[in-house]
């Protein structure tokens, strides 16, 4: 880290702080943290920057998951099977990068993001009340399918994983925004662990920088979870629409610019 200018370190620290805040509420921290890493350290390999991002992110996400679990009743019967499936399928997603061009996904993801935002905006009661659906084997099967699909996407591509999780937990399991955000953090921890299982053993990480950014990520996560728990599902819904809106603009620019 001695070779990194102090102003760049400050930039990355602030980016990690803001990423932790956003990620703890509605996901999407990578939208902030990954571009900051690529802009600050263009000489590093993409794998090393992604590994550093995953390392710092997992601490903020784990802190958010723990904070939510202490304050609300977590839907573990849905969340844990989804997390296990996501962990396994994120490996498959990483393997798929070798034979399926990532660029093919951008237009599809843009359409899905627009659909999720339009659906949420049109239905004012969407995610307002926590009414869990499904029980027993049906709940378990749906959780495996959701977790597997999102895990594959996160391993293969990644951006927007947390936001997609929140939308799907509400749409298919009847969660409110607060419980969906809490559940999404557990699944995100699983997918990040799977990715680190590849990045760390292969040396794709900047350890000292990763620890610095992890500390800032946790601080941002503490603030984000505090606000989400204090203001409830209404606050998370507004943040969700705002972050998804930014994602739509970014994907549109990347797809058509």
mmCIF file of N, CA, C and O in Angstrom, residues 13 28 46 137 146 164 169 223 231 256:
data_model
loop_
_atom_site.group_PDB
_atom_site.id
_atom_site.type_symbol
_atom_site.label_atom_id
_atom_site.label_comp_id
_atom_site.label_asym_id
_atom_site.label_seq_id
_atom_site.Cartn_x
_atom_site.Cartn_y
_atom_site.Cartn_z
ATOM 1 N N UNK A 13 -11.255 4.760 0.623
ATOM 2 C CA UNK A 13 -11.872 4.638 1.945
ATOM 3 C C UNK A 13 -13.286 5.215 1.945
ATOM 4 O O UNK A 13 -14.224 4.620 2.496
ATOM 5 N N UNK A 28 -26.084 -3.173 -3.913
ATOM 6 C CA UNK A 28 -25.591 -2.242 -4.920
ATOM 7 C C UNK A 28 -24.318 -1.534 -4.541
ATOM 8 O O UNK A 28 -23.901 -0.600 -5.235
ATOM 9 N N UNK A 46 -7.788 -7.183 -13.134
ATOM 10 C CA UNK A 46 -9.196 -7.186 -12.716
ATOM 11 C C UNK A 46 -9.481 -8.201 -11.612
ATOM 12 O O UNK A 46 -10.249 -7.913 -10.682
ATOM 13 N N UNK A 137 -41.953 -28.215 2.190
ATOM 14 C CA UNK A 137 -41.139 -28.548 1.021
ATOM 15 C C UNK A 137 -41.227 -27.489 -0.070
ATOM 16 O O UNK A 137 -40.251 -27.228 -0.774
ATOM 17 N N UNK A 146 -34.396 -19.895 -6.008
ATOM 18 C CA UNK A 146 -34.025 -18.478 -5.944
ATOM 19 C C UNK A 146 -32.539 -18.325 -5.637
ATOM 20 O O UNK A 146 -31.823 -17.587 -6.314
ATOM 21 N N UNK A 164 -31.724 -7.465 -6.698
ATOM 22 C CA UNK A 164 -32.538 -8.539 -7.253
ATOM 23 C C UNK A 164 -33.039 -9.464 -6.147
ATOM 24 O O UNK A 164 -34.194 -9.915 -6.162
ATOM 25 N N UNK A 169 -37.353 -11.848 -2.967
ATOM 26 C CA UNK A 169 -37.856 -12.272 -1.656
ATOM 27 C C UNK A 169 -39.246 -11.681 -1.384
ATOM 28 O O UNK A 169 -40.091 -12.318 -0.757
ATOM 29 N N UNK A 223 -24.144 2.392 9.853
ATOM 30 C CA UNK A 223 -25.053 3.517 9.641
ATOM 31 C C UNK A 223 -26.272 3.089 8.829
ATOM 32 O O UNK A 223 -27.409 3.433 9.166
ATOM 33 N N UNK A 231 -36.221 3.304 10.463
ATOM 34 C CA UNK A 231 -37.283 3.847 9.610
ATOM 35 C C UNK A 231 -38.103 2.781 8.897
ATOM 36 O O UNK A 231 -39.112 3.110 8.269
ATOM 37 N N UNK A 256 -25.519 0.796 -24.590
ATOM 38 C CA UNK A 256 -25.797 1.514 -25.833
ATOM 39 C C UNK A 256 -24.840 2.658 -26.146
ATOM 40 O O UNK A 256 -24.881 3.222 -27.228
#
